[in-house]
Amino acid sequence: MKPLSQERAPIYEALDSFQKMRVVPFDVPGHKRGRGNPELAALLGEQCVRMDVNSMKPLDNLCHPVSVIREAEELAAEAFGAAHAFLMVGGTTSAVQSMVLSVVGRGEKIILPRNVHRSVMGAMVLCGAIPVYIDPACDDRLGIPLGMSVSAVERAIRENPDAKAILVNNPTYYGICSDLRRIVQLAHAHGMLCLADEAHGTHFYFGENLPVSAMAAGADMAAVSMHKSGGSLTQSSLLLCGPAMSEGHVRQIINLTQTTSGSYLLLSSLDISRRNLALRGKEAFARVVELAEYARREINAIGGYYAFSRELCNGDSIYDFDPTKLSVNTLQVGLAGIEVYDLLRDEYDIQIEFGDLGNILAYLSIGDRPREIERLVGALSEVRRRFGGSEAGLMKQEYIEPDVAVSPQDAFYAEHESLPIMETEGRVCSEFVMCYPPGIPILAPGERITREILDYIVYAKDKGCSMTGPEDADITRLNVLKGRY
């Protein structure tokens, strides 16, 4: 095998060589390089459909890589400072779930913040692990959950010395980081593993003056969304591991749920994007930070909006902040975040990442330019002038502490009944309810339904939040466990 060089992209190189061969395809996919589906070829382009191929000896196999995919994973591990890296084609959802399934089993505990992505909850449904939630502090002005304080982690460890692992968001959707180094030290000192959901932290590995990355902090595993800030194709991701993890065991766990037909479009995009970041990431993310800082200054000068950043840091629950995150509180403009989100899209043709009850997030990354920032700032100014009002009557996105009555797995598979949503108070939910994005559950299986939660759901629906999760798509009914718990 050739020596490792970050200038190489072995999967892309193998595909490029394959394209120059006159191989007759008697294998899948059935569109046969686009000939069988000309409309698809016209939409995506002939080059794209020609590269949509199946695993074969010259291109390696994602389930058991021995050549070009193996080399691409070794290059990724080197670029990210990991002992092992796995290319993932099921999104960071599959990376997060593989990470959790690798370290906890049925009846075993995992310590984590409640403001985790639904993929973490889904992993616990699959494996039967027991969540030990750390309730994050909340910022009263912003109405958002913060990071995990070190003292709260210490208390959870003290009360649950048998827990197998601690999971940390690095960063949260809004850009807030916990003291990851200290949490890793605490976990290891008590014989626990430390996992990081780094769906929004790819750039931590390549930029300067950014929060610490999971691998640099000594974490044992990290799920990294390359397709978010890293520039690869949607649904492509990485799972990183430290030296304490068995590469073979993690691969077996991944293969339980990941497709056996890995997309070479996704795999090559991971390969090319890793190379791009390794060679040019430092300069690219410096530009992203500059754009974000400029946008914050301009948005804050409008009045009413609050584009927040590192001034929030308190050394604990907000240990650090990701300056690339353009998170903006909208309540003093008199509009819920989701209302600003909708207005930007419908009135100004600007699609931001998400809006919740009090905030919006405009996701900045390596593809953004100053002209788009100017357009966003101008639109926000217009939104305030045309649609702004009093903040009276607006609900903050307050964190609601969960009441866990049953494990997620037991609740999800238990006998249940469907009730009108306003008749479910006091019952135990057997399904998920969340606003997506960001995909943090308002309710998860096994949690008791309270009046506060019901009021929150009704308000979020009225404001236009995209609600997902329940069997009833209109969320007029919820599935609850039969009997009283």
Short mmCIF file of C-alpha atoms in Angstrom, two decimals:
data_model
loop_
_atom_site.label_atom_id
_atom_site.label_comp_id
_atom_site.label_asym_id
_atom_site.label_seq_id
_atom_site.Cartn_x
_atom_site.Cartn_y
_atom_site.Cartn_z
CA MET A 1 0.00 0.00 0.00
CA LYS A 2 1.21 3.53 -0.81
CA PRO A 3 2.40 5.68 2.11
CA LEU A 4 -0.25 7.94 3.62
CA SER A 5 -0.46 11.40 2.13
CA GLN A 6 -3.27 13.86 2.81
CA GLU A 7 -2.95 14.99 -0.81
CA ARG A 8 -4.42 11.67 -1.91
CA ALA A 9 -8.07 10.63 -2.21
CA PRO A 10 -7.91 6.87 -2.82
CA ILE A 11 -11.64 6.23 -3.34
CA TYR A 12 -11.92 9.08 -5.82
CA GLU A 13 -8.74 7.89 -7.58
CA ALA A 14 -10.11 4.34 -7.87
CA LEU A 15 -13.40 5.62 -9.26
CA ASP A 16 -11.57 7.81 -11.75
CA SER A 17 -9.54 4.82 -12.94
CA PHE A 18 -12.69 2.69 -13.12
CA GLN A 19 -14.39 5.27 -15.37
CA LYS A 20 -11.59 4.86 -17.92
CA MET A 21 -12.22 1.12 -18.19
CA ARG A 22 -14.82 -0.35 -20.55
CA VAL A 23 -16.48 -2.57 -17.96
CA VAL A 24 -19.82 -4.07 -19.04
CA PRO A 25 -22.19 -3.84 -16.01
CA PHE A 26 -24.07 -7.05 -15.26
CA ASP A 27 -24.44 -5.98 -11.62
CA VAL A 28 -26.48 -3.45 -9.69
CA PRO A 29 -27.54 -0.64 -9.69
CA GLY A 30 -30.13 -1.40 -12.32
CA HIS A 31 -29.96 1.96 -14.09
CA LYS A 32 -26.68 0.67 -15.64
CA ARG A 33 -24.66 3.90 -15.55
CA GLY A 34 -27.83 5.92 -16.24
CA ARG A 35 -28.82 4.25 -19.52
CA GLY A 36 -31.94 2.74 -18.01
CA ASN A 37 -33.14 5.97 -16.41
CA PRO A 38 -32.43 8.91 -18.74
CA GLU A 39 -34.48 11.38 -16.67
CA LEU A 40 -32.28 10.61 -13.64
CA ALA A 41 -29.15 11.02 -15.75
CA ALA A 42 -30.43 14.35 -17.06
CA LEU A 43 -31.14 15.56 -13.52
CA LEU A 44 -27.89 14.46 -11.89
CA GLY A 45 -25.55 14.46 -14.87
CA GLU A 46 -23.91 11.58 -16.68
CA GLN A 47 -20.72 11.76 -14.63
CA CYS A 48 -22.70 11.33 -11.43
CA VAL A 49 -24.73 8.29 -12.52
CA ARG A 50 -21.63 6.65 -14.02
CA MET A 51 -20.03 6.84 -10.57
CA ASP A 52 -23.08 5.32 -8.86
CA VAL A 53 -21.64 1.82 -8.81
CA ASN A 54 -21.69 -1.24 -6.60
CA SER A 55 -18.92 -2.69 -4.45
CA MET A 56 -16.40 -4.68 -6.50
CA LYS A 57 -12.81 -5.76 -6.07
CA PRO A 58 -11.17 -2.62 -7.55
CA LEU A 59 -13.40 -0.37 -5.42
CA ASP A 60 -13.30 -2.31 -2.11
CA ASN A 61 -16.24 -3.08 0.18
CA LEU A 62 -17.49 -0.79 2.97
CA CYS A 63 -18.47 -3.68 5.25
CA HIS A 64 -14.98 -5.20 5.17
CA PRO A 65 -12.55 -2.73 3.61
CA VAL A 66 -9.12 -3.99 2.64
CA SER A 67 -7.89 -1.58 -0.04
CA VAL A 68 -9.02 1.89 -1.16
CA ILE A 69 -11.76 2.35 1.48
CA ARG A 70 -9.38 1.09 4.13
CA GLU A 71 -6.77 3.61 3.00
CA ALA A 72 -9.36 6.41 2.96
CA GLU A 73 -10.30 5.55 6.54
CA GLU A 74 -6.65 5.59 7.61
CA LEU A 75 -6.23 9.00 6.01
CA ALA A 76 -9.32 10.24 7.81
CA ALA A 77 -8.02 8.92 11.12
CA GLU A 78 -4.72 10.72 10.60
CA ALA A 79 -6.41 13.98 9.56
CA PHE A 80 -8.72 13.97 12.58
CA GLY A 81 -6.15 12.75 15.11
CA ALA A 82 -8.01 9.49 15.77
CA ALA A 83 -6.80 5.94 16.20
CA HIS A 84 -9.48 4.67 13.84
CA ALA A 85 -12.03 6.27 11.50
CA PHE A 86 -15.04 4.72 9.81
CA LEU A 87 -16.74 6.12 6.71
CA MET A 88 -20.49 6.30 7.33
CA VAL A 89 -23.18 6.55 4.64
CA GLY A 90 -26.24 6.57 6.90
CA GLY A 91 -25.71 10.09 8.15
CA THR A 92 -24.48 11.05 11.58
CA THR A 93 -27.59 9.34 12.93
CA SER A 94 -26.00 6.00 12.05
CA ALA A 95 -22.64 7.15 13.45
CA VAL A 96 -24.21 8.23 16.75
CA GLN A 97 -26.19 5.03 17.04
CA SER A 98 -23.18 2.86 16.28
CA MET A 99 -21.21 4.81 18.87
CA VAL A 100 -23.80 4.22 21.59
CA LEU A 101 -24.41 0.58 20.62
CA SER A 102 -20.66 -0.05 20.84
CA VAL A 103 -20.42 0.83 24.54
CA VAL A 104 -23.73 0.08 26.30
CA GLY A 105 -26.15 -2.83 26.27
CA ARG A 106 -29.50 -3.69 27.75
CA GLY A 107 -29.91 -2.47 31.33
CA GLU A 108 -26.58 -0.60 31.33
CA LYS A 109 -26.46 3.12 32.13
CA ILE A 110 -25.19 5.99 30.05
CA ILE A 111 -24.90 9.54 31.42
CA LEU A 112 -25.96 12.24 28.96
CA PRO A 113 -27.63 15.63 28.66
CA ARG A 114 -31.35 15.61 27.90
CA ASN A 115 -30.88 17.96 24.93
CA VAL A 116 -29.44 15.19 22.76
CA HIS A 117 -30.43 14.44 19.19
CA ARG A 118 -33.14 11.87 18.59
CA SER A 119 -30.51 9.46 17.22
CA VAL A 120 -29.19 8.99 20.76
CA MET A 121 -32.67 8.17 22.03
CA GLY A 122 -33.15 5.83 19.09
CA ALA A 123 -29.95 3.99 20.00
CA MET A 124 -31.29 3.41 23.52
CA VAL A 125 -34.52 2.04 22.08
CA LEU A 126 -32.43 -0.39 20.04
CA CYS A 127 -30.00 -1.54 22.73
CA GLY A 128 -32.08 -1.16 25.91
CA ALA A 129 -29.63 1.10 27.73
CA ILE A 130 -30.86 3.22 30.62
CA PRO A 131 -30.38 7.01 30.27
CA VAL A 132 -29.12 8.98 33.25
CA TYR A 133 -30.02 12.53 32.29
CA ILE A 134 -28.11 15.60 33.34
CA ASP A 135 -30.46 18.55 33.14
CA PRO A 136 -28.58 21.36 31.43
CA ALA A 137 -28.79 24.87 32.79
CA CYS A 138 -30.88 27.32 30.74
CA ASP A 139 -30.20 30.88 29.68
CA ASP A 140 -33.20 32.96 30.76
CA ARG A 141 -32.78 35.53 28.01
CA LEU A 142 -32.25 33.09 25.16
CA GLY A 143 -34.45 30.28 26.45
CA ILE A 144 -32.02 27.60 25.29
CA PRO A 145 -30.43 24.64 27.08
CA LEU A 146 -26.72 25.07 27.73
CA GLY A 147 -23.90 22.59 28.23
CA MET A 148 -23.27 20.16 31.09
CA SER A 149 -21.63 21.68 34.15
CA VAL A 150 -18.71 19.72 35.59
CA SER A 151 -20.37 19.62 39.01
CA ALA A 152 -23.50 18.07 37.48
CA VAL A 153 -21.37 15.42 35.76
CA GLU A 154 -19.55 14.70 39.03
CA ARG A 155 -22.88 14.28 40.82
CA ALA A 156 -24.20 11.92 38.13
CA ILE A 157 -21.04 9.81 38.36
CA ARG A 158 -21.25 9.73 42.15
CA GLU A 159 -24.90 8.62 42.05
CA ASN A 160 -24.36 6.16 39.17
CA PRO A 161 -20.89 4.64 39.59
CA ASP A 162 -21.98 1.67 37.46
CA ALA A 163 -22.58 3.81 34.35
CA LYS A 164 -20.59 2.67 31.33
CA ALA A 165 -20.17 5.95 29.49
CA ILE A 166 -20.80 9.69 29.36
CA LEU A 167 -22.04 11.36 26.18
CA VAL A 168 -21.40 15.06 25.47
CA ASN A 169 -22.69 17.41 22.75
CA ASN A 170 -19.65 19.13 21.24
CA PRO A 171 -21.09 21.64 20.39
CA THR A 172 -24.86 21.97 20.80
CA TYR A 173 -26.90 23.07 17.79
CA TYR A 174 -26.56 26.65 19.04
CA GLY A 175 -22.74 26.45 19.35
CA ILE A 176 -22.39 25.96 23.11
CA CYS A 177 -19.62 23.69 24.41
CA SER A 178 -19.12 21.97 27.76
CA ASP A 179 -15.71 21.55 29.40
CA LEU A 180 -14.98 18.45 27.35
CA ARG A 181 -11.41 17.89 28.57
CA ARG A 182 -12.50 17.88 32.20
CA ILE A 183 -15.46 15.61 31.50
CA VAL A 184 -13.19 13.15 29.68
CA GLN A 185 -10.84 13.15 32.68
CA LEU A 186 -13.75 12.49 35.05
CA ALA A 187 -15.06 9.65 32.89
CA HIS A 188 -11.70 7.93 32.62
CA ALA A 189 -10.93 8.40 36.31
CA HIS A 190 -14.11 6.44 37.11
CA GLY A 191 -13.63 3.70 34.52
CA MET A 192 -16.15 5.13 32.06
CA LEU A 193 -15.84 5.91 28.37
CA CYS A 194 -16.54 9.38 26.98
CA LEU A 195 -18.45 9.81 23.71
CA ALA A 196 -19.01 13.03 21.75
CA ASP A 197 -21.80 13.93 19.39
CA GLU A 198 -19.86 16.24 17.07
CA ALA A 199 -22.52 16.54 14.39
CA HIS A 200 -21.81 20.28 14.35
CA GLY A 201 -18.11 20.24 15.15
CA THR A 202 -16.23 18.99 12.08
CA HIS A 203 -14.36 22.29 11.79
CA PHE A 204 -12.98 22.00 15.33
CA TYR A 205 -10.39 19.62 13.90
CA PHE A 206 -9.03 22.06 11.31
CA GLY A 207 -9.63 25.67 12.38
CA GLU A 208 -7.67 27.80 14.83
CA ASN A 209 -9.00 29.40 18.03
CA LEU A 210 -12.01 27.09 17.99
CA PRO A 211 -13.29 24.87 20.82
CA VAL A 212 -11.36 21.68 21.45
CA SER A 213 -12.25 18.66 19.32
CA ALA A 214 -13.25 15.37 20.90
CA MET A 215 -10.14 13.49 19.79
CA ALA A 216 -7.85 16.28 21.02
CA ALA A 217 -9.69 16.22 24.36
CA GLY A 218 -9.07 12.47 24.72
CA ALA A 219 -12.63 11.26 24.08
CA ASP A 220 -13.05 7.60 23.16
CA MET A 221 -15.49 8.04 20.27
CA ALA A 222 -16.94 10.90 18.23
CA ALA A 223 -19.62 11.08 15.54
CA VAL A 224 -18.71 13.81 13.06
CA SER A 225 -21.07 15.25 10.41
CA MET A 226 -18.75 15.83 7.49
CA HIS A 227 -21.72 16.87 5.38
CA LYS A 228 -22.54 19.81 7.65
CA SER A 229 -19.54 22.07 8.09
CA GLY A 230 -17.13 19.73 6.27
CA GLY A 231 -18.60 20.07 2.79
CA SER A 232 -19.26 16.43 1.82
CA LEU A 233 -22.54 15.19 0.37
CA THR A 234 -25.63 15.03 2.56
CA GLN A 235 -25.84 11.77 4.54
CA SER A 236 -22.07 11.20 4.67
CA SER A 237 -20.36 11.15 8.05
CA LEU A 238 -17.45 9.82 10.07
CA LEU A 239 -17.19 7.79 13.25
CA LEU A 240 -13.89 8.40 15.04
CA CYS A 241 -12.37 6.23 17.76
CA GLY A 242 -9.57 6.64 20.27
CA PRO A 243 -7.01 3.94 21.10
CA ALA A 244 -9.16 2.35 23.84
CA MET A 245 -11.75 1.16 21.33
CA SER A 246 -11.48 -2.12 19.42
CA GLU A 247 -11.63 -1.39 15.69
CA GLY A 248 -13.02 -4.85 14.94
CA HIS A 249 -15.78 -4.62 17.54
CA VAL A 250 -16.90 -1.19 16.35
CA ARG A 251 -16.93 -2.40 12.74
CA GLN A 252 -19.17 -5.30 13.75
CA ILE A 253 -21.58 -2.90 15.46
CA ILE A 254 -21.64 -0.61 12.42
CA ASN A 255 -22.41 -3.55 10.15
CA LEU A 256 -25.49 -4.45 12.19
CA THR A 257 -27.38 -1.45 10.82
CA GLN A 258 -25.40 0.20 8.02
CA THR A 259 -26.23 -0.68 4.42
CA THR A 260 -24.24 -3.34 2.59
CA SER A 261 -24.61 -1.20 -0.55
CA GLY A 262 -22.51 1.81 0.37
CA SER A 263 -22.93 4.72 -2.06
CA TYR A 264 -19.69 5.55 -3.82
CA LEU A 265 -20.99 9.06 -4.39
CA LEU A 266 -21.11 9.51 -0.61
CA LEU A 267 -17.85 7.64 0.01
CA SER A 268 -15.91 9.62 -2.59
CA SER A 269 -17.36 12.88 -1.23
CA LEU A 270 -16.02 11.99 2.23
CA ASP A 271 -12.64 11.18 0.71
CA ILE A 272 -12.42 14.41 -1.30
CA SER A 273 -13.76 16.56 1.55
CA ARG A 274 -11.24 15.12 4.02
CA ARG A 275 -8.47 15.99 1.60
CA ASN A 276 -9.85 19.49 1.13
CA LEU A 277 -10.03 20.13 4.88
CA ALA A 278 -6.63 18.61 5.58
CA LEU A 279 -4.98 20.81 2.93
CA ARG A 280 -7.05 23.99 3.15
CA GLY A 281 -9.25 23.76 6.25
CA LYS A 282 -7.28 26.15 8.43
CA GLU A 283 -7.60 29.03 5.97
CA ALA A 284 -11.17 28.13 5.00
CA PHE A 285 -12.52 28.14 8.55
CA ALA A 286 -10.65 31.34 9.40
CA ARG A 287 -12.76 32.96 6.65
CA VAL A 288 -15.93 31.39 8.07
CA VAL A 289 -15.20 32.87 11.51
CA GLU A 290 -14.57 36.29 9.95
CA LEU A 291 -17.90 36.11 8.10
CA ALA A 292 -19.74 35.07 11.24
CA GLU A 293 -18.19 37.83 13.34
CA TYR A 294 -19.07 40.43 10.71
CA ALA A 295 -22.63 39.10 10.48
CA ARG A 296 -23.02 39.26 14.27
CA ARG A 297 -21.91 42.89 14.38
CA GLU A 298 -24.26 43.89 11.58
CA ILE A 299 -27.26 41.98 12.98
CA ASN A 300 -26.78 43.36 16.48
CA ALA A 301 -26.62 46.87 14.99
CA ILE A 302 -30.14 46.42 13.56
CA GLY A 303 -31.67 46.50 17.03
CA GLY A 304 -33.90 43.92 18.70
CA TYR A 305 -31.98 40.91 17.48
CA TYR A 306 -29.23 39.37 19.62
CA ALA A 307 -26.58 37.42 17.71
CA PHE A 308 -24.70 35.86 20.58
CA SER A 309 -21.16 34.53 20.85
CA ARG A 310 -18.33 33.99 23.32
CA GLU A 311 -19.51 36.77 25.65
CA LEU A 312 -21.85 34.10 27.04
CA CYS A 313 -18.97 31.93 28.28
CA ASN A 314 -19.00 31.36 32.04
CA GLY A 315 -16.28 28.73 32.40
CA ASP A 316 -18.78 25.97 33.18
CA SER A 317 -22.15 25.32 31.50
CA ILE A 318 -20.95 27.55 28.64
CA TYR A 319 -17.28 26.63 28.76
CA ASP A 320 -16.69 27.69 25.17
CA PHE A 321 -18.63 28.82 22.11
CA ASP A 322 -18.27 27.97 18.43
CA PRO A 323 -17.81 31.35 16.71
CA THR A 324 -18.90 29.95 13.33
CA LYS A 325 -22.44 29.49 14.64
CA LEU A 326 -24.65 32.43 13.69
CA SER A 327 -27.30 31.92 16.35
CA VAL A 328 -29.72 34.84 16.74
CA ASN A 329 -32.34 35.46 19.41
CA THR A 330 -35.45 37.12 17.93
CA LEU A 331 -37.83 37.64 20.86
CA GLN A 332 -37.18 41.37 21.33
CA VAL A 333 -38.20 41.90 17.71
CA GLY A 334 -41.59 40.52 18.72
CA LEU A 335 -41.30 37.40 16.60
CA ALA A 336 -40.68 33.76 17.43
CA GLY A 337 -37.62 32.28 15.78
CA ILE A 338 -39.78 30.00 13.64
CA GLU A 339 -41.73 33.03 12.40
CA VAL A 340 -38.50 34.73 11.29
CA TYR A 341 -37.43 31.43 9.69
CA ASP A 342 -40.65 31.31 7.66
CA LEU A 343 -40.51 34.99 6.69
CA LEU A 344 -36.94 34.72 5.45
CA ARG A 345 -37.86 31.79 3.25
CA ASP A 346 -41.28 32.95 2.02
CA GLU A 347 -40.60 36.68 1.61
CA TYR A 348 -36.87 36.83 0.85
CA ASP A 349 -35.92 33.41 -0.61
CA ILE A 350 -33.40 32.82 2.18
CA GLN A 351 -33.28 29.33 3.67
CA ILE A 352 -31.70 29.21 7.12
CA GLU A 353 -31.00 26.06 9.13
CA PHE A 354 -33.82 26.30 11.66
CA GLY A 355 -36.00 28.46 13.82
CA ASP A 356 -37.31 27.52 17.25
CA LEU A 357 -39.53 29.46 19.61
CA GLY A 358 -36.97 32.15 20.37
CA ASN A 359 -33.98 31.77 18.04
CA ILE A 360 -32.80 31.18 14.51
CA LEU A 361 -29.60 29.58 13.25
CA ALA A 362 -28.00 30.59 9.97
CA TYR A 363 -25.45 27.86 9.25
CA LEU A 364 -22.19 29.27 7.90
CA SER A 365 -19.48 27.12 6.36
CA ILE A 366 -16.81 26.92 3.70
CA GLY A 367 -19.21 27.65 0.81
CA ASP A 368 -20.51 31.02 2.08
CA ARG A 369 -19.56 34.41 0.62
CA PRO A 370 -19.89 38.01 1.88
CA ARG A 371 -22.69 38.80 -0.59
CA GLU A 372 -24.95 36.18 1.03
CA ILE A 373 -24.22 37.64 4.47
CA GLU A 374 -25.22 41.09 3.23
CA ARG A 375 -28.44 39.70 1.84
CA LEU A 376 -29.27 37.97 5.13
CA VAL A 377 -28.55 41.08 7.19
CA GLY A 378 -30.66 43.22 4.89
CA ALA A 379 -33.55 40.76 5.04
CA LEU A 380 -33.44 40.61 8.85
CA SER A 381 -33.59 44.41 8.97
CA GLU A 382 -36.61 44.36 6.68
CA VAL A 383 -38.31 41.64 8.73
CA ARG A 384 -37.98 43.77 11.85
CA ARG A 385 -39.36 46.85 10.09
CA ARG A 386 -42.25 45.11 8.33
CA PHE A 387 -43.29 42.42 10.79
CA GLY A 388 -41.79 43.24 14.19
CA GLY A 389 -43.88 44.03 17.24
CA SER A 390 -44.10 43.45 20.96
CA GLU A 391 -42.59 40.38 22.57
CA ALA A 392 -45.58 40.14 24.90
CA GLY A 393 -47.17 36.71 24.75
CA LEU A 394 -44.14 34.99 23.20
CA MET A 395 -42.96 31.80 24.85
CA LYS A 396 -39.27 31.20 25.37
CA GLN A 397 -37.80 27.86 24.38
CA GLU A 398 -37.46 26.83 28.00
CA TYR A 399 -35.98 23.43 28.74
CA ILE A 400 -38.53 21.12 30.35
CA GLU A 401 -37.05 18.63 32.78
CA PRO A 402 -38.12 15.08 31.85
CA ASP A 403 -39.82 12.64 34.19
CA VAL A 404 -38.48 9.24 33.09
CA ALA A 405 -40.86 6.49 34.21
CA VAL A 406 -39.82 3.59 31.92
CA SER A 407 -36.70 2.83 29.85
CA PRO A 408 -36.93 4.02 26.23
CA GLN A 409 -36.79 0.46 24.87
CA ASP A 410 -39.45 -0.92 27.21
CA ALA A 411 -41.75 2.02 26.52
CA PHE A 412 -41.31 1.88 22.75
CA TYR A 413 -42.19 -1.82 22.52
CA ALA A 414 -44.80 -1.94 25.31
CA GLU A 415 -48.52 -2.29 24.73
CA HIS A 416 -49.95 1.15 24.09
CA GLU A 417 -53.09 3.03 23.17
CA SER A 418 -53.76 6.17 21.16
CA LEU A 419 -55.44 9.11 22.89
CA PRO A 420 -56.33 12.68 21.92
CA ILE A 421 -53.25 14.70 22.82
CA MET A 422 -54.95 16.85 25.46
CA GLU A 423 -56.16 13.71 27.26
CA THR A 424 -52.65 12.31 27.77
CA GLU A 425 -51.58 14.39 30.78
CA GLY A 426 -50.04 12.15 33.43
CA ARG A 427 -49.60 9.20 31.06
CA VAL A 428 -46.29 7.74 29.86
CA CYS A 429 -45.44 8.41 26.23
CA SER A 430 -44.39 5.51 23.99
CA GLU A 431 -43.14 7.53 21.01
CA PHE A 432 -41.08 10.60 20.09
CA VAL A 433 -42.27 14.17 19.69
CA MET A 434 -39.81 16.77 18.45
CA CYS A 435 -39.33 19.88 16.37
CA TYR A 436 -37.12 19.10 13.40
CA PRO A 437 -34.65 20.63 13.01
CA PRO A 438 -32.96 20.51 15.50
CA GLY A 439 -34.37 17.04 16.29
CA ILE A 440 -34.09 17.24 20.08
CA PRO A 441 -37.09 15.37 21.50
CA ILE A 442 -39.70 17.25 23.51
CA LEU A 443 -40.95 13.82 24.53
CA ALA A 444 -39.15 10.49 24.27
CA PRO A 445 -40.49 6.98 24.91
CA GLY A 446 -40.81 6.32 28.63
CA GLU A 447 -41.28 9.95 29.70
CA ARG A 448 -44.34 11.20 31.56
CA ILE A 449 -46.52 13.74 29.78
CA THR A 450 -47.13 16.93 31.77
CA ARG A 451 -49.36 19.94 31.21
CA GLU A 452 -46.24 22.05 30.59
CA ILE A 453 -45.16 19.74 27.79
CA LEU A 454 -48.64 19.75 26.22
CA ASP A 455 -48.77 23.55 26.32
CA TYR A 456 -45.35 23.66 24.69
CA ILE A 457 -46.41 21.31 21.88
CA VAL A 458 -49.59 23.26 21.18
CA TYR A 459 -47.71 26.58 21.14
CA ALA A 460 -44.96 25.22 18.87
CA LYS A 461 -47.55 23.86 16.44
CA ASP A 462 -49.44 27.18 16.42
CA LYS A 463 -46.22 29.06 15.65
CA GLY A 464 -45.50 26.75 12.70
CA CYS A 465 -42.71 24.55 14.03
CA SER A 466 -42.22 21.39 12.00
CA MET A 467 -43.25 18.68 14.44
CA THR A 468 -42.24 15.08 13.79
CA GLY A 469 -42.06 11.74 15.55
CA PRO A 470 -45.54 10.50 16.48
CA GLU A 471 -47.46 7.86 14.56
CA ASP A 472 -50.18 10.48 14.03
CA ALA A 473 -48.54 12.89 11.58
CA ASP A 474 -50.91 15.71 12.56
CA ILE A 475 -49.98 15.26 16.24
CA THR A 476 -53.59 15.41 17.38
CA ARG A 477 -53.13 12.08 19.16
CA LEU A 478 -50.28 10.45 21.10
CA ASN A 479 -49.49 6.83 21.86
CA VAL A 480 -49.24 6.20 25.60
CA LEU A 481 -48.60 3.07 27.64
CA LYS A 482 -51.65 1.15 28.72
CA GLY A 483 -52.27 1.19 32.43
CA ARG A 484 -50.83 3.52 35.03
CA TYR A 485 -47.12 3.88 35.74
#
